[in-house]
C-alpha positions as MATLAB code, in Angstrom:
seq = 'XXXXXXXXXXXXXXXXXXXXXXXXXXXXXXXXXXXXXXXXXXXXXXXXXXXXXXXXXXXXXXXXXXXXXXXXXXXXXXXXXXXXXXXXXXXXXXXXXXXXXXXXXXXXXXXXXXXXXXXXXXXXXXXXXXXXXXXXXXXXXXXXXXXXXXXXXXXXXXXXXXXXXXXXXXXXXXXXXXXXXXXXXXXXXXXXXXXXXXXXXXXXXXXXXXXXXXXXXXXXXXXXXXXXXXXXXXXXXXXXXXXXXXXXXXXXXXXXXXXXXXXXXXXXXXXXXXXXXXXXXXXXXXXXXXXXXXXXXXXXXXXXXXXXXXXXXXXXXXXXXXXXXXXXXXXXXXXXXXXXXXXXXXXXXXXXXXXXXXXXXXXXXXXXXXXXXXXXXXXXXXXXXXXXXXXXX';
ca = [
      -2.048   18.093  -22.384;
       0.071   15.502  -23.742;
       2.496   14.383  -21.336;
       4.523   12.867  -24.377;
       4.687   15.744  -26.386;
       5.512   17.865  -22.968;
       8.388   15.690  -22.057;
      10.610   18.279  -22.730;
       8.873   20.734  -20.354;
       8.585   18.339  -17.774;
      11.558   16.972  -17.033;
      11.346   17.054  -13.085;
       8.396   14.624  -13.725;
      10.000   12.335  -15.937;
      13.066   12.216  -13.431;
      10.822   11.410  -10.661;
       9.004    8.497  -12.683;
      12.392    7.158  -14.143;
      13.837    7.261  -10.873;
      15.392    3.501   -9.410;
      16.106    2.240   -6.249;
      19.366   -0.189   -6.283;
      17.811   -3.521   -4.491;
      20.484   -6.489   -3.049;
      18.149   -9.639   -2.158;
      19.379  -12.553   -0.080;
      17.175  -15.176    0.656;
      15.680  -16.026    4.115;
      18.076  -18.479    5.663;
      15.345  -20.546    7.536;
      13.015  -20.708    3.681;
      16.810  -21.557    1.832;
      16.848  -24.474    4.755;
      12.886  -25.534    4.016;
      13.112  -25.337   -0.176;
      17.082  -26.739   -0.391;
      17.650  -28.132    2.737;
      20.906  -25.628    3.061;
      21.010  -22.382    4.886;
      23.592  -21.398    1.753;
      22.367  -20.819   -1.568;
      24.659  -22.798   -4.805;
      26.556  -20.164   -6.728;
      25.716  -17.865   -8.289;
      22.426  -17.628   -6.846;
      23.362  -16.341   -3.038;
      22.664  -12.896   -3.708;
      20.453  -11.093   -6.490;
      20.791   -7.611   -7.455;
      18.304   -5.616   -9.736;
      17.036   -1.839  -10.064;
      13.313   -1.150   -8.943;
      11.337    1.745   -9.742;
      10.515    4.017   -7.015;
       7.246    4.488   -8.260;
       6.540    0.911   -8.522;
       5.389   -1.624   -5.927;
       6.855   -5.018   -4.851;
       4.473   -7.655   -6.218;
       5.378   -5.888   -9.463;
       8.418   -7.323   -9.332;
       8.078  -10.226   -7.518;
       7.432  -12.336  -11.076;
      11.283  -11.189  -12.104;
      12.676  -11.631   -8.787;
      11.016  -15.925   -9.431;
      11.459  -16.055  -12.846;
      15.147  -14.825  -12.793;
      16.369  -15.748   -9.463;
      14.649  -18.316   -7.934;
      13.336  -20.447  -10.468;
      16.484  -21.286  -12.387;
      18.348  -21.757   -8.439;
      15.888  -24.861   -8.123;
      15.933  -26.048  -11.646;
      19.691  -26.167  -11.052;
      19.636  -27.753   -7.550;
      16.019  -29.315   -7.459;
      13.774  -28.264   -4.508;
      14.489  -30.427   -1.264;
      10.538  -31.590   -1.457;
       9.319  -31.858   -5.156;
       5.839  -29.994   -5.210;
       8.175  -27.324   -3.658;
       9.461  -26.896   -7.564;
       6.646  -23.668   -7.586;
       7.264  -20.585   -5.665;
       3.861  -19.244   -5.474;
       4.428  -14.876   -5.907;
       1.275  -14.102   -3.675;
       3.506  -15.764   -1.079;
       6.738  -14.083   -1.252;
       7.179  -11.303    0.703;
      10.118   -8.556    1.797;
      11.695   -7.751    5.335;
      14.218   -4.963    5.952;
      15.922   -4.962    9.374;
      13.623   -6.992   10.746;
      10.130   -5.284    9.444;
       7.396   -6.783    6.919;
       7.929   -4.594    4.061;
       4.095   -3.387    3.204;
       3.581   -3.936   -0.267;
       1.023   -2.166   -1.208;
       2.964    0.847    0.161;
       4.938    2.709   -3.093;
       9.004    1.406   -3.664;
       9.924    4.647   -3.027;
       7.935    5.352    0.214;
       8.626    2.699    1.947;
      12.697    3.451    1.347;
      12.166    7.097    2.572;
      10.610    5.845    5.508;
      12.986    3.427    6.601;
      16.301    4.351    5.633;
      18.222    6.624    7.447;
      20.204    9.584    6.018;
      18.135    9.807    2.894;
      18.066   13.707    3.340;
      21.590   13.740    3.567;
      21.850   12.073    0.336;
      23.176    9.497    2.084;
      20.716    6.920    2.004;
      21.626    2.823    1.599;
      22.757    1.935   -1.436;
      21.989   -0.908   -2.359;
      19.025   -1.219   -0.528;
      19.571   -4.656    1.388;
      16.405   -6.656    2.013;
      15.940  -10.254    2.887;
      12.888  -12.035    1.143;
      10.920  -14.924    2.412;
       8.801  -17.367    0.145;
       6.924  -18.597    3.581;
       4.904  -17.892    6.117;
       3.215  -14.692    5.470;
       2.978  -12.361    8.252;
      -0.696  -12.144    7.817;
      -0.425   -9.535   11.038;
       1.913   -7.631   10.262;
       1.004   -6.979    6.217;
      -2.325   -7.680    3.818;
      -2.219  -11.636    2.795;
      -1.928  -12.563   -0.854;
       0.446  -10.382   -2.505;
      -0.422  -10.850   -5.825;
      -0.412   -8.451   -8.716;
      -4.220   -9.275   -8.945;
      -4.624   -7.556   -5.721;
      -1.857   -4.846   -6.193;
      -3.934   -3.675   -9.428;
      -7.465   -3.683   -7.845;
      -5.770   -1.950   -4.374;
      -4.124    0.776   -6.994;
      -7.180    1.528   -8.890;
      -9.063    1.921   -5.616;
      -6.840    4.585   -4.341;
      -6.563    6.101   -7.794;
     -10.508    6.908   -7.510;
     -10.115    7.951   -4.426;
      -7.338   10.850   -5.336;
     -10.129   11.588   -7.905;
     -12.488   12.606   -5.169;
     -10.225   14.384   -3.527;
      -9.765   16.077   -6.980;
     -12.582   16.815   -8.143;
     -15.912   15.814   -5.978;
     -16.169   12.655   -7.884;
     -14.565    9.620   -9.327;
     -16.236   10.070  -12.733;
     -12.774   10.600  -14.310;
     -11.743    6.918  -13.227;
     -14.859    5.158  -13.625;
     -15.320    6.785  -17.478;
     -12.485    4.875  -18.580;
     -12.863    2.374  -20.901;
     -11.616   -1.163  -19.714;
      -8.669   -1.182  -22.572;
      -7.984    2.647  -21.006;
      -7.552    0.633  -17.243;
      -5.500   -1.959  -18.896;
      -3.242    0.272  -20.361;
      -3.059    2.309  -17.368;
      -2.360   -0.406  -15.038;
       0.363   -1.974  -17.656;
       1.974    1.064  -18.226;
       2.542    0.822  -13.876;
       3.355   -2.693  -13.933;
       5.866   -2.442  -16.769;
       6.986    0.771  -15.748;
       6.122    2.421  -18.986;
       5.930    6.135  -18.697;
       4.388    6.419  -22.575;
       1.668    3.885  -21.461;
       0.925    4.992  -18.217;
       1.361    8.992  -18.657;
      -1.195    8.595  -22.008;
      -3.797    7.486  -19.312;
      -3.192    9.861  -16.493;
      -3.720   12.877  -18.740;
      -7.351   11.923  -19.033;
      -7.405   11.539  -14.890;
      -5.498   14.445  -14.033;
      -5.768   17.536  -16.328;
      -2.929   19.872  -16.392;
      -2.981   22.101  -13.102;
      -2.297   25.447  -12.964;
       0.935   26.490  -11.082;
       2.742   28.926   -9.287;
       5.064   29.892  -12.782;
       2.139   29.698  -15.002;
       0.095   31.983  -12.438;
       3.376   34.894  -12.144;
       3.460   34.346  -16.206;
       0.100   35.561  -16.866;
      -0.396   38.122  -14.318;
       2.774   39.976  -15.312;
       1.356   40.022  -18.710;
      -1.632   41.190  -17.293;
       0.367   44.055  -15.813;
       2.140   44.911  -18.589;
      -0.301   44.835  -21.098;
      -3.800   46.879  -21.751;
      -5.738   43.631  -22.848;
      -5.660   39.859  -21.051;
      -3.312   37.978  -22.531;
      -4.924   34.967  -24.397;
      -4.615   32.495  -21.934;
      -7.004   34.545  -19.328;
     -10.500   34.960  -19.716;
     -12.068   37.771  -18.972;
     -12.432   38.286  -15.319;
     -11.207   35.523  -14.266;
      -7.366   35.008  -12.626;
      -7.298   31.277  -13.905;
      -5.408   30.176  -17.224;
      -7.589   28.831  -19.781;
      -6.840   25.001  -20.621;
      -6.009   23.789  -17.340;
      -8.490   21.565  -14.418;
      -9.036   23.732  -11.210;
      -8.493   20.971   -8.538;
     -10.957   21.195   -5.753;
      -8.624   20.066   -3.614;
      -4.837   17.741   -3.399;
      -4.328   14.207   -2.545;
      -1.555   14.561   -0.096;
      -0.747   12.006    2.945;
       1.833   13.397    5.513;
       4.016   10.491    7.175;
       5.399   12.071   10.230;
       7.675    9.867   12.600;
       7.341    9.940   16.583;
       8.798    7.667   18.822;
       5.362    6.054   19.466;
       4.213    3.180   17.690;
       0.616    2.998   15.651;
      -1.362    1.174   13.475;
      -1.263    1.653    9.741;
      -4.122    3.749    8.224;
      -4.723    6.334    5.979;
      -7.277    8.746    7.528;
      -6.510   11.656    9.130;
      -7.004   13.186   12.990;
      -3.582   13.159   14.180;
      -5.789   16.411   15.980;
      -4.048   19.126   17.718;
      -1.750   16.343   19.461;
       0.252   16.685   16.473;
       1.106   19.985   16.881;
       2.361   19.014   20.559;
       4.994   16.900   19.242;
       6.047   19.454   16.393;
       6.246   21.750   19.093;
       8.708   19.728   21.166;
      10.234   18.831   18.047;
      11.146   22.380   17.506;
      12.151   23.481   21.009;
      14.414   19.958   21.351;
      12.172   18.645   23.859;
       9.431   15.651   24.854;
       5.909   15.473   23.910;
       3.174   13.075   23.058;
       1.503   12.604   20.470;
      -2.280   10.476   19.552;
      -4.146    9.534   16.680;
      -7.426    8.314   16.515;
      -8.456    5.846   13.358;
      -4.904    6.435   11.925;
      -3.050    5.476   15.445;
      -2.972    4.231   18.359;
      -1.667    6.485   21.067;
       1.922    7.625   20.985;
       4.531    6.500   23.974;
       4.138    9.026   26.729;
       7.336   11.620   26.448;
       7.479   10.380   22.218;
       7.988   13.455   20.630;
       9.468   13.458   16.871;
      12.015   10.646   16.706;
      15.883   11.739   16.113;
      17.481   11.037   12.966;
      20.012    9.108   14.527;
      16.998    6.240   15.792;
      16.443    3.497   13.007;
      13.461    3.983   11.822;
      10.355    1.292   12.256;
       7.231    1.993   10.108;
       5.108    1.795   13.107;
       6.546    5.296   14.457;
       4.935    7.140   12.022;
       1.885    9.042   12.183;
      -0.353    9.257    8.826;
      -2.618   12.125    8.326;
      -4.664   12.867    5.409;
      -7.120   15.681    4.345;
      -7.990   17.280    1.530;
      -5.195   20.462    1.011;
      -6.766   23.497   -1.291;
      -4.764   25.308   -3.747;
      -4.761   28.544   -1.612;
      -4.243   29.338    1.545;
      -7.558   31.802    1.370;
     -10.653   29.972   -0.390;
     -11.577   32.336   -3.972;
      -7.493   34.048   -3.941;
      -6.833   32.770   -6.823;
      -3.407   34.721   -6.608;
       0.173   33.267   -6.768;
       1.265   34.694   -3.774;
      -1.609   32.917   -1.248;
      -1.026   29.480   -3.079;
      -0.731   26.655   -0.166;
       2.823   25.638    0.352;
       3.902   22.246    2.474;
       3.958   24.133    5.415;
       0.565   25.165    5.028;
      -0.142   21.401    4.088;
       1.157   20.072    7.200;
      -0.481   22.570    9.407;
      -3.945   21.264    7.715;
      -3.023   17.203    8.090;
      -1.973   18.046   12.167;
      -4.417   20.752   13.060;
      -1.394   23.289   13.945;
      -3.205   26.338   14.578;
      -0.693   29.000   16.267;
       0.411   30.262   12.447;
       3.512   31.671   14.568;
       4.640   28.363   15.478;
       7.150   27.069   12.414;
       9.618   25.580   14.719;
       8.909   22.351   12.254;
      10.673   23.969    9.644;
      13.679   24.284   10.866;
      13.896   21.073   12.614;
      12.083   18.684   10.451;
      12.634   18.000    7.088;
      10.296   17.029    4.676;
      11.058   14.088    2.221;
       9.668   12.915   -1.326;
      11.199   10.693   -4.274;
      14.273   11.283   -2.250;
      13.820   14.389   -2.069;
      14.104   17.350    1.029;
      11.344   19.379   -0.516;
      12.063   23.361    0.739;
       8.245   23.801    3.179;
       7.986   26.753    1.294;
       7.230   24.685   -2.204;
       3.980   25.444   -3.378;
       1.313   21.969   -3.245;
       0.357   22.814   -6.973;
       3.627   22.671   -8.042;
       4.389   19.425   -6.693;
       0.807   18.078   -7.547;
       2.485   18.387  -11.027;
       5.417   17.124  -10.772;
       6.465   14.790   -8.014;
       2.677   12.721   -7.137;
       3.303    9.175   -7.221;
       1.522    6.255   -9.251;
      -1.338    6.424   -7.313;
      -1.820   10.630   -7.936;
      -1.063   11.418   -4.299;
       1.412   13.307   -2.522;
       3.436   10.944    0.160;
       5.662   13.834    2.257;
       7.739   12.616    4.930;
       8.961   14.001    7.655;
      11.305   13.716    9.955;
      13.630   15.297   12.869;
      16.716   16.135   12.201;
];
């Protein structure tokens, strides 16, 4: 499929790739003080607006944010030391509230995780952040945030969504290197043309829940398969049977972990949906994802700012259906389903969750009844995985 031609038909995905994040930058007072030798920047330069995309990541736009902002600011007032003229990118780096931004982390994730209200529509706007040209938190975040590294950390994740895909990364690695180039350019630049021309090749169309009720109402009404069924089989023609979904669940507690994206948030994760749903305590542990939650964490109230450390990552492999073989519209995995898989929630009867958590992508409360293949098409980020997150409310 060409995701050009099909623009028309797939408008939710070319709203979720077009779709900007409003960004006010001030510089840190104590790095205005080291480069100028004044805690106040000269007019105009105090504050500096601009739209990133949410699909994007920050060293991405770290190059504008130098050659737009800060640059010209110490042309105009020369640097306090002269080999401070440079601003080196792979050392600037972005803190909101008081937390290292991690920047290898999706625009768009990382504002769904830490602003507050953003399922009430209500998020920050613009989204204030404070960035530092200094003194890297090499702790806290990955050193050397360069668009070198970005690209290489991309691609890696990109082959392994293809794994999770389909059993192997041959898709990725059968690129040609003007194929990778593209790809990665049409990402840096934001270029949906450039970057959608390359994806098709990754990720072949996948059959959905509408394409699914299309064809097996024609099978109904009609004496003969319609033409995009073979015979026998309850899978269009023309579309890639996924093996599985790259989907990473991001669900906040009150405890504190490490960052990591493997999953075993174990049946301990169901403990603190459970108090989550019946408005009381629990605890909740991790193993390589997390350390172990605060005793008496439980999900963390919307009303809590949230800190990226509260959240507990899971990860697994999420099948199309619900029953291995269905094959049937009706058994297709929803998010529900999805999160039950990443947290090991076995009671089926227990969907307290879903009426006291919501579940947050692009912006967006996604219904837990949504079905995975649907939003495999049509809200994945960049990197061809699912980020949900989910919260208390």
């Amino acid at each position: 499929m060409d995701y050009r031609e099909g623009a028309e038909q797939k408008t939710p995905l070319k709203k979720v790739w077009m779709g900007m994040i409003p960004i006010e930058l001030q510089l840190a007072a104590a790095d205005a003080i080291e480069l100028l030798a004044s805690a106040v920047l000269p007019e105009p330069f105090q504050t500096f607006y601009m739209l990133a995309p949410r699909v994007g990541y920050l060293p991405f736009i770290s190059s504008k944010i130098r050659e737009r902002w800060l640059d010209p600011m110490l042309a105009l007032s020369g640097p306090r030391i002269p080999n401070e003229q440079s601003i080196k990118e792979a050392d600037m780096w972005f803190e909101y509230k008081n937390q290292a931004l991690k920047w290898h982390y999706p625009v768009g994730l990382l504002y769904d995780l830490l602003v507050g209200d953003v399922h009430r529509g209500d998020g920050e706007l613009p989204w204030s952040l404070t960035l530092h040209v200094r003194k890297l938190p090499t702790a806290k975040i990955i050193a050397q945030p360069s668009t070198t590294l970005m690209r290489d950390m991309f691609m890696a994740v990109i082959k392994e969504a293809d794994f999770i895909r389909n059993g192997s990364t041959k898709r990725v690695m059968d690129l040609t290197k003007s194929d990778q180039m593209q790809f990665l350019d049409g990402l840096e630049t934001h270029s949906y043309e450039k970057y959608f021309s390359i994806h098709s090749i990754i990720v072949p169309p996948t059959p959905t829940q509408s394409s699914f009720a299309a064809d097996h109402r024609a099978l109904a009404l009609s004496a003969s398969p319609p033409p995009s069924l073979s015979a026998g089989s309850s899978k269009p023609r023309g579309t890639q049977q996924p093996k599985a979904i790259p989907v990473r669940f991001y669900m906040q507690t009150s405890g504190t972990q490490d960052d990591g994206g493997s999953k075993d948030g174990g049946s301990a994760a169901a403990g603190t949906a459970n108090a989550a749903g019946n408005g009381g305590s629990g605890s909740a542990t991790t193993s390589t994802a997390a350390t172990n939650s605060s005793a008496g964490g439980g999900m963390l109230g919307a009303a809590k700012q949230a800190d990226i450390t509260q959240y507990i990552v899971s990860q697994v492999p999420i099948p199309l259906y619900r029953d291995e073989g269905s094959g049937s519209s009706a058994d297709m995995t929803t998010v529900a389903d999805a999160f039950k898989l990443c947290y090991e929630i076995t009671d089926q009867s227990n969907d307290a969750f879903v009426g006291n958590c919501v579940c947050i992508s692009h912006g967006v409360c996604v219904p837990w009844e949504s079905p995975i293949a649907w939003l495999a098409e049509n809200f994945f980020y960049a990197d061809c995985f699912l980020h949900l997150v989910v919260i208390s409310i």
